[in-house]
Amino acid sequence: MLQLTDAFARKFYYLRLSITDVCNFRCTYCLPDGYKPHGHSNKSFLSLDEIRRVSRAFANLGTEKVRLTGGEPSLRRDFCDIIAAVRENPSIKTLAVTTNGYRMARDISKWRDAGLTNINVSVDSLDARQFHAITGQDKFRDVMAGIDAAFDAGFSKVKVNTVLMRDVNHASLNTFLDWIKTRPIQLRFIELMETGDGGDLFRKHHVSGEVLREQLIRQGWQLQIRSRSDGPAQVFSHPDYLGEIGLIMPYEKDFCASCNRLRVSAIGNLHLCLFGEQGIPLRDLLADDLQQDDLMDRIQGGLSRKKQTHFLHEGNTGITQNLSFIGG
């Protein structure tokens, strides 16, 4: 089988596929004023057939893991059909979604039946009032019920994404640890990243994940070995805890050395990095099954343009205006 490889010998097994830009939450660090269409409508986003074709091309190029992202991907009415379409590819072993969780309690069993294998939920606080203040939605109990429903539906582990913010949740590690002690949750703290619109927020709230890493190591947590299709988190486990802790620290030296993931946006552009480039259009090659070879050639050829690092540590925020494209 072909394998996507760039000029720095990095191999790419992981695709993050955005299926909508729309989100119904208004998180302070992401979309504080709510979603703005910017000229896009629901009809502008990749269709089910386009998603089927692009996922097939990546599967033929060695992709083992696909994560459906947004915006909020579950806002798509054809979400279960999208899951099933991606799972048509037998080489894709892992199909994950990153969600804000507000529809999980109602729909998680349908997602699993359609073929979803892994789930990430965004939860930035375990305090209902603070959760409301961060997200603009009074949905904390709904999200917690959704996590319980995921376990009831047969998921053996749930990943929870928490954006690490000074004076918001950075001092709440012990509260989070208590929560995961008896639950198979991998809690992933994600360092706040500076974006084009978020400079003031970044300077006010950024705190390095190293602070938590040092605390975890002092408490006996141990770093786990990373597999080739895993995301960027450094994952720690502890014999006394059923859950795990992950740290995603994009400002750390050599963060990009282990990059194994590519992104396709909801309007069909291939992004080699979250930061710093406009994207390579794929949509003109998604109209017909007969274009598969050309589509694969364009994806492979685009990798020659992938840079060695994101240059975040040099203050480059690229073209990313907010964090809605990260997708967890």
Tab-separated table of C-alpha atoms in Angstrom:
chain	number	residue	atom	x	y	z
A	1	MET	CA	0.000	0.000	0.000
A	2	LEU	CA	1.089	3.564	-0.673
A	3	GLN	CA	2.050	5.622	2.373
A	4	LEU	CA	1.943	9.395	2.609
A	5	THR	CA	5.448	10.631	3.510
A	6	ASP	CA	6.857	14.160	3.493
A	7	ALA	CA	10.330	15.546	2.762
A	8	PHE	CA	11.322	15.066	6.427
A	9	ALA	CA	10.474	11.320	6.382
A	10	ARG	CA	7.355	11.821	8.518
A	11	LYS	CA	4.596	9.336	7.703
A	12	PHE	CA	0.944	10.340	7.840
A	13	TYR	CA	-1.583	7.825	9.160
A	14	TYR	CA	-4.167	10.243	10.568
A	15	LEU	CA	-6.699	12.506	8.816
A	16	ARG	CA	-8.730	15.161	10.615
A	17	LEU	CA	-11.742	15.746	8.383
A	18	SER	CA	-13.927	18.777	9.088
A	19	ILE	CA	-17.511	18.330	7.916
A	20	THR	CA	-18.951	21.702	8.996
A	21	ASP	CA	-17.743	25.054	10.280
A	22	VAL	CA	-20.967	25.651	12.207
A	23	CYS	CA	-20.965	25.426	16.009
A	24	ASN	CA	-23.750	26.122	18.492
A	25	PHE	CA	-21.396	26.935	21.399
A	26	ARG	CA	-19.671	30.304	21.923
A	27	CYS	CA	-16.489	29.333	23.751
A	28	THR	CA	-14.479	32.309	24.956
A	29	TYR	CA	-11.218	31.055	23.385
A	30	CYS	CA	-12.752	29.962	20.097
A	31	LEU	CA	-15.961	31.643	18.893
A	32	PRO	CA	-16.843	34.165	21.621
A	33	ASP	CA	-19.271	36.009	19.328
A	34	GLY	CA	-20.795	32.810	17.982
A	35	TYR	CA	-20.452	31.231	14.563
A	36	LYS	CA	-20.280	33.635	11.607
A	37	PRO	CA	-20.903	32.087	8.163
A	38	HIS	CA	-18.176	34.080	6.299
A	39	GLY	CA	-19.960	33.395	3.036
A	40	HIS	CA	-20.440	29.673	3.701
A	41	SER	CA	-23.814	27.973	4.038
A	42	ASN	CA	-24.657	24.396	4.933
A	43	LYS	CA	-24.758	23.648	1.214
A	44	SER	CA	-21.162	24.893	0.877
A	45	PHE	CA	-19.737	22.088	2.988
A	46	LEU	CA	-18.547	18.769	1.618
A	47	SER	CA	-21.409	16.517	0.537
A	48	LEU	CA	-21.760	12.908	1.625
A	49	ASP	CA	-20.400	11.676	-1.712
A	50	GLU	CA	-17.460	14.111	-1.541
A	51	ILE	CA	-16.671	12.872	1.980
A	52	ARG	CA	-16.847	9.282	0.730
A	53	ARG	CA	-14.396	10.039	-2.079
A	54	VAL	CA	-11.865	11.991	-0.030
A	55	SER	CA	-11.835	9.407	2.761
A	56	ARG	CA	-11.352	6.636	0.180
A	57	ALA	CA	-8.383	8.483	-1.325
A	58	PHE	CA	-6.726	8.885	2.075
A	59	ALA	CA	-7.441	5.250	2.944
A	60	ASN	CA	-5.685	4.205	-0.269
A	61	LEU	CA	-2.733	6.381	0.769
A	62	GLY	CA	-2.199	4.603	4.096
A	63	THR	CA	-4.545	6.481	6.431
A	64	GLU	CA	-5.520	4.324	9.409
A	65	LYS	CA	-7.403	6.866	11.506
A	66	VAL	CA	-9.964	9.529	10.637
A	67	ARG	CA	-11.338	12.084	13.067
A	68	LEU	CA	-14.529	13.928	12.126
A	69	THR	CA	-14.378	17.513	13.349
A	70	GLY	CA	-16.099	20.858	12.912
A	71	GLY	CA	-17.372	23.252	14.144
A	72	GLU	CA	-19.735	20.790	15.759
A	73	PRO	CA	-19.942	17.763	13.446
A	74	SER	CA	-23.130	16.357	14.980
A	75	LEU	CA	-25.046	19.363	13.640
A	76	ARG	CA	-24.983	17.641	10.245
A	77	ARG	CA	-28.295	15.864	9.698
A	78	ASP	CA	-26.464	13.181	7.710
A	79	PHE	CA	-23.872	12.614	10.444
A	80	CYS	CA	-24.618	8.885	10.807
A	81	ASP	CA	-24.425	8.478	7.023
A	82	ILE	CA	-21.028	10.212	7.065
A	83	ILE	CA	-19.768	7.816	9.747
A	84	ALA	CA	-20.936	4.848	7.697
A	85	ALA	CA	-19.369	6.238	4.509
A	86	VAL	CA	-15.931	6.607	6.090
A	87	ARG	CA	-16.185	3.145	7.629
A	88	GLU	CA	-16.656	1.646	4.162
A	89	ASN	CA	-12.845	1.684	3.968
A	90	PRO	CA	-11.511	-1.437	5.737
A	91	SER	CA	-8.024	0.069	6.156
A	92	ILE	CA	-9.441	2.817	8.395
A	93	LYS	CA	-9.294	1.104	11.773
A	94	THR	CA	-10.209	4.079	13.934
A	95	LEU	CA	-13.027	6.539	13.269
A	96	ALA	CA	-13.311	9.221	15.926
A	97	VAL	CA	-15.315	12.382	16.442
A	98	THR	CA	-14.625	15.513	18.439
A	99	THR	CA	-17.884	16.955	19.761
A	100	ASN	CA	-19.097	19.495	22.288
A	101	GLY	CA	-21.258	16.657	23.571
A	102	TYR	CA	-24.642	18.313	23.687
A	103	ARG	CA	-26.290	15.635	21.475
A	104	MET	CA	-24.450	12.621	22.853
A	105	ALA	CA	-27.025	11.484	25.406
A	106	ARG	CA	-29.629	11.295	22.639
A	107	ASP	CA	-27.571	10.026	19.700
A	108	ILE	CA	-24.400	8.241	20.838
A	109	SER	CA	-25.865	4.746	20.326
A	110	LYS	CA	-26.760	5.626	16.717
A	111	TRP	CA	-23.221	6.890	16.118
A	112	ARG	CA	-21.722	3.697	17.467
A	113	ASP	CA	-24.082	1.548	15.403
A	114	ALA	CA	-23.036	3.517	12.293
A	115	GLY	CA	-19.382	2.631	12.937
A	116	LEU	CA	-17.886	5.246	15.266
A	117	THR	CA	-15.049	3.742	17.326
A	118	ASN	CA	-13.714	6.633	19.438
A	119	ILE	CA	-15.082	9.822	20.918
A	120	ASN	CA	-13.617	13.097	22.210
A	121	VAL	CA	-15.748	15.539	24.190
A	122	SER	CA	-14.806	19.115	25.015
A	123	VAL	CA	-15.192	19.930	28.727
A	124	ASP	CA	-13.210	22.908	30.022
A	125	SER	CA	-14.588	22.960	33.559
A	126	LEU	CA	-16.280	20.571	35.978
A	127	ASP	CA	-18.159	23.472	37.555
A	128	ALA	CA	-21.543	23.961	35.863
A	129	ARG	CA	-21.530	27.746	36.259
A	130	GLN	CA	-18.018	28.106	34.915
A	131	PHE	CA	-18.840	25.733	32.045
A	132	HIS	CA	-21.761	28.015	31.166
A	133	ALA	CA	-19.516	31.089	31.327
A	134	ILE	CA	-16.912	29.513	29.022
A	135	THR	CA	-19.257	27.993	26.438
A	136	GLY	CA	-22.185	30.406	26.479
A	137	GLN	CA	-24.464	27.385	26.939
A	138	ASP	CA	-26.020	25.951	30.105
A	139	LYS	CA	-25.370	22.384	28.938
A	140	PHE	CA	-22.973	20.967	31.547
A	141	ARG	CA	-25.386	18.327	32.844
A	142	ASP	CA	-26.345	17.340	29.299
A	143	VAL	CA	-22.691	16.821	28.403
A	144	MET	CA	-22.023	14.803	31.563
A	145	ALA	CA	-25.074	12.644	30.766
A	146	GLY	CA	-23.677	12.195	27.261
A	147	ILE	CA	-20.389	10.866	28.608
A	148	ASP	CA	-22.280	8.377	30.772
A	149	ALA	CA	-24.336	7.393	27.716
A	150	ALA	CA	-21.143	6.725	25.754
A	151	PHE	CA	-20.059	4.152	28.326
A	152	ASP	CA	-23.551	2.659	28.355
A	153	ALA	CA	-23.396	2.380	24.555
A	154	GLY	CA	-20.231	0.287	24.752
A	155	PHE	CA	-17.344	2.718	24.422
A	156	SER	CA	-14.539	1.453	26.654
A	157	LYS	CA	-12.858	4.875	26.902
A	158	VAL	CA	-13.898	8.482	26.384
A	159	LYS	CA	-11.370	11.230	25.704
A	160	VAL	CA	-12.141	14.632	27.171
A	161	ASN	CA	-10.475	17.760	25.784
A	162	THR	CA	-9.797	20.623	28.188
A	163	VAL	CA	-8.173	23.845	26.986
A	164	LEU	CA	-5.698	24.804	29.693
A	165	MET	CA	-6.221	28.410	30.812
A	166	ARG	CA	-4.571	30.396	33.581
A	167	ASP	CA	-7.018	31.604	36.254
A	168	VAL	CA	-9.776	29.479	34.689
A	169	ASN	CA	-8.870	25.825	35.169
A	170	HIS	CA	-5.079	25.542	35.483
A	171	ALA	CA	-5.317	25.108	39.278
A	172	SER	CA	-8.076	22.470	39.042
A	173	LEU	CA	-5.889	19.439	38.323
A	174	ASN	CA	-6.843	17.637	41.534
A	175	THR	CA	-10.549	18.133	40.831
A	176	PHE	CA	-10.097	16.600	37.387
A	177	LEU	CA	-7.994	13.767	38.827
A	178	ASP	CA	-10.736	12.908	41.309
A	179	TRP	CA	-13.202	12.775	38.412
A	180	ILE	CA	-11.169	10.262	36.376
A	181	LYS	CA	-9.994	8.090	39.266
A	182	THR	CA	-12.821	5.596	38.787
A	183	ARG	CA	-13.742	6.413	35.180
A	184	PRO	CA	-11.898	5.268	32.012
A	185	ILE	CA	-11.541	8.823	30.739
A	186	GLN	CA	-8.405	10.123	29.055
A	187	LEU	CA	-8.414	13.776	30.073
A	188	ARG	CA	-6.337	15.804	27.621
A	189	PHE	CA	-5.153	19.276	28.613
A	190	ILE	CA	-4.495	21.354	25.501
A	191	GLU	CA	-2.293	24.427	25.769
A	192	LEU	CA	-4.042	27.604	24.675
A	193	MET	CA	-2.636	28.646	21.289
A	194	GLU	CA	-2.325	32.149	19.910
A	195	THR	CA	-4.416	32.810	16.806
A	196	GLY	CA	-4.954	35.843	14.624
A	197	ASP	CA	-7.918	37.030	16.679
A	198	GLY	CA	-6.782	35.776	20.054
A	199	GLY	CA	-3.602	37.607	21.010
A	200	ASP	CA	-5.019	39.353	24.085
A	201	LEU	CA	-6.684	36.173	25.332
A	202	PHE	CA	-3.465	34.215	24.805
A	203	ARG	CA	-1.344	36.694	26.771
A	204	LYS	CA	-3.862	36.708	29.619
A	205	HIS	CA	-4.556	32.994	29.934
A	206	HIS	CA	-1.712	30.957	28.402
A	207	VAL	CA	0.062	28.582	30.759
A	208	SER	CA	2.528	25.887	29.752
A	209	GLY	CA	1.565	22.246	30.085
A	210	GLU	CA	4.966	21.718	31.689
A	211	VAL	CA	3.435	22.959	34.953
A	212	LEU	CA	0.980	20.059	34.953
A	213	ARG	CA	3.562	17.569	33.685
A	214	GLU	CA	5.885	18.287	36.594
A	215	GLN	CA	2.989	17.947	39.033
A	216	LEU	CA	1.901	14.633	37.499
A	217	ILE	CA	5.402	13.178	37.615
A	218	ARG	CA	5.749	14.186	41.272
A	219	GLN	CA	2.519	12.302	41.979
A	220	GLY	CA	3.745	9.112	40.305
A	221	TRP	CA	2.196	9.378	36.839
A	222	GLN	CA	4.197	7.680	34.065
A	223	LEU	CA	4.495	8.536	30.368
A	224	GLN	CA	3.059	5.932	27.990
A	225	ILE	CA	4.450	4.808	24.619
A	226	ARG	CA	2.824	6.507	21.631
A	227	SER	CA	1.570	4.451	18.670
A	228	ARG	CA	1.947	5.586	15.077
A	229	SER	CA	-1.644	6.750	14.546
A	230	ASP	CA	-2.044	8.475	17.922
A	231	GLY	CA	-2.579	12.190	18.152
A	232	PRO	CA	-0.054	14.639	19.611
A	233	ALA	CA	-0.824	14.085	23.295
A	234	GLN	CA	1.779	12.904	25.787
A	235	VAL	CA	-0.292	10.371	27.739
A	236	PHE	CA	0.326	9.535	31.400
A	237	SER	CA	-1.142	6.726	33.503
A	238	HIS	CA	-1.122	5.892	37.199
A	239	PRO	CA	-1.744	2.496	38.852
A	240	ASP	CA	-4.292	4.030	41.227
A	241	TYR	CA	-6.385	5.635	38.478
A	242	LEU	CA	-8.683	4.102	35.890
A	243	GLY	CA	-8.385	7.255	33.786
A	244	GLU	CA	-5.383	8.804	32.031
A	245	ILE	CA	-4.016	12.306	31.527
A	246	GLY	CA	-2.875	13.632	28.154
A	247	LEU	CA	-0.905	16.826	27.584
A	248	ILE	CA	-0.866	18.590	24.204
A	249	MET	CA	1.914	21.181	24.237
A	250	PRO	CA	2.430	22.710	20.784
A	251	TYR	CA	5.022	25.206	22.038
A	252	GLU	CA	7.363	22.476	23.217
A	253	LYS	CA	10.593	21.927	21.295
A	254	ASP	CA	10.302	19.238	18.586
A	255	PHE	CA	6.489	19.085	18.869
A	256	CYS	CA	6.269	18.833	15.074
A	257	ALA	CA	8.861	16.061	14.756
A	258	SER	CA	6.214	13.416	15.432
A	259	CYS	CA	3.536	14.964	13.203
A	260	ASN	CA	1.467	12.200	11.595
A	261	ARG	CA	-1.742	14.045	10.699
A	262	LEU	CA	-3.219	16.085	7.890
A	263	ARG	CA	-6.414	18.128	7.730
A	264	VAL	CA	-9.153	18.589	5.171
A	265	SER	CA	-11.464	21.539	5.744
A	266	ALA	CA	-15.248	21.504	5.452
A	267	ILE	CA	-14.976	23.186	2.052
A	268	GLY	CA	-12.475	20.665	0.716
A	269	ASN	CA	-9.024	22.185	1.177
A	270	LEU	CA	-6.071	20.063	2.290
A	271	HIS	CA	-4.190	21.742	5.143
A	272	LEU	CA	-0.696	20.446	5.783
A	273	CYS	CA	-0.559	22.300	9.107
A	274	LEU	CA	-3.077	24.014	11.344
A	275	PHE	CA	-1.036	27.196	11.076
A	276	GLY	CA	0.541	29.190	8.321
A	277	GLU	CA	-0.826	28.133	4.942
A	278	GLN	CA	-3.911	28.642	2.803
A	279	GLY	CA	-4.604	25.017	1.917
A	280	ILE	CA	-4.538	22.980	-1.284
A	281	PRO	CA	-7.909	22.724	-3.051
A	282	LEU	CA	-9.213	19.184	-3.521
A	283	ARG	CA	-12.854	19.816	-4.253
A	284	ASP	CA	-12.523	20.004	-8.035
A	285	LEU	CA	-11.379	16.359	-7.874
A	286	LEU	CA	-14.243	15.164	-5.649
A	287	ALA	CA	-17.041	15.315	-8.223
A	288	ASP	CA	-16.614	11.855	-9.718
A	289	ASP	CA	-15.242	8.445	-8.735
A	290	LEU	CA	-13.122	8.452	-11.899
A	291	GLN	CA	-11.004	11.281	-10.431
A	292	GLN	CA	-9.566	9.138	-7.620
A	293	ASP	CA	-6.098	8.739	-9.129
A	294	ASP	CA	-5.785	12.485	-9.770
A	295	LEU	CA	-7.029	13.200	-6.260
A	296	MET	CA	-4.442	10.887	-4.734
A	297	ASP	CA	-1.701	12.434	-6.863
A	298	ARG	CA	-2.626	15.927	-5.670
A	299	ILE	CA	-2.634	14.867	-2.022
A	300	GLN	CA	0.745	13.158	-2.384
A	301	GLY	CA	2.213	16.065	-4.341
A	302	GLY	CA	1.000	18.569	-1.769
A	303	LEU	CA	3.084	16.931	0.951
A	304	SER	CA	6.249	18.223	-0.712
A	305	ARG	CA	5.177	21.668	0.554
A	306	LYS	CA	4.824	20.662	4.206
A	307	LYS	CA	7.218	22.594	6.425
A	308	GLN	CA	9.326	21.104	9.181
A	309	THR	CA	7.626	23.073	11.966
A	310	HIS	CA	4.663	25.369	12.636
A	311	PHE	CA	6.921	28.223	13.913
A	312	LEU	CA	4.462	28.973	16.742
A	313	HIS	CA	7.396	29.364	19.100
A	314	GLU	CA	8.549	32.283	16.922
A	315	GLY	CA	5.217	34.052	17.276
A	316	ASN	CA	3.764	32.935	13.933
A	317	THR	CA	-0.013	32.475	14.247
A	318	GLY	CA	-0.532	31.869	10.545
A	319	ILE	CA	-3.933	32.383	8.943
A	320	THR	CA	-5.918	30.646	11.674
A	321	GLN	CA	-8.230	33.330	13.037
A	322	ASN	CA	-9.720	31.250	15.861
A	323	LEU	CA	-9.507	27.759	17.309
A	324	SER	CA	-12.676	26.375	15.708
A	325	PHE	CA	-10.594	24.515	13.094
A	326	ILE	CA	-8.514	22.568	15.593
A	327	GLY	CA	-11.140	19.945	16.245
A	328	GLY	CA	-9.518	18.379	19.275
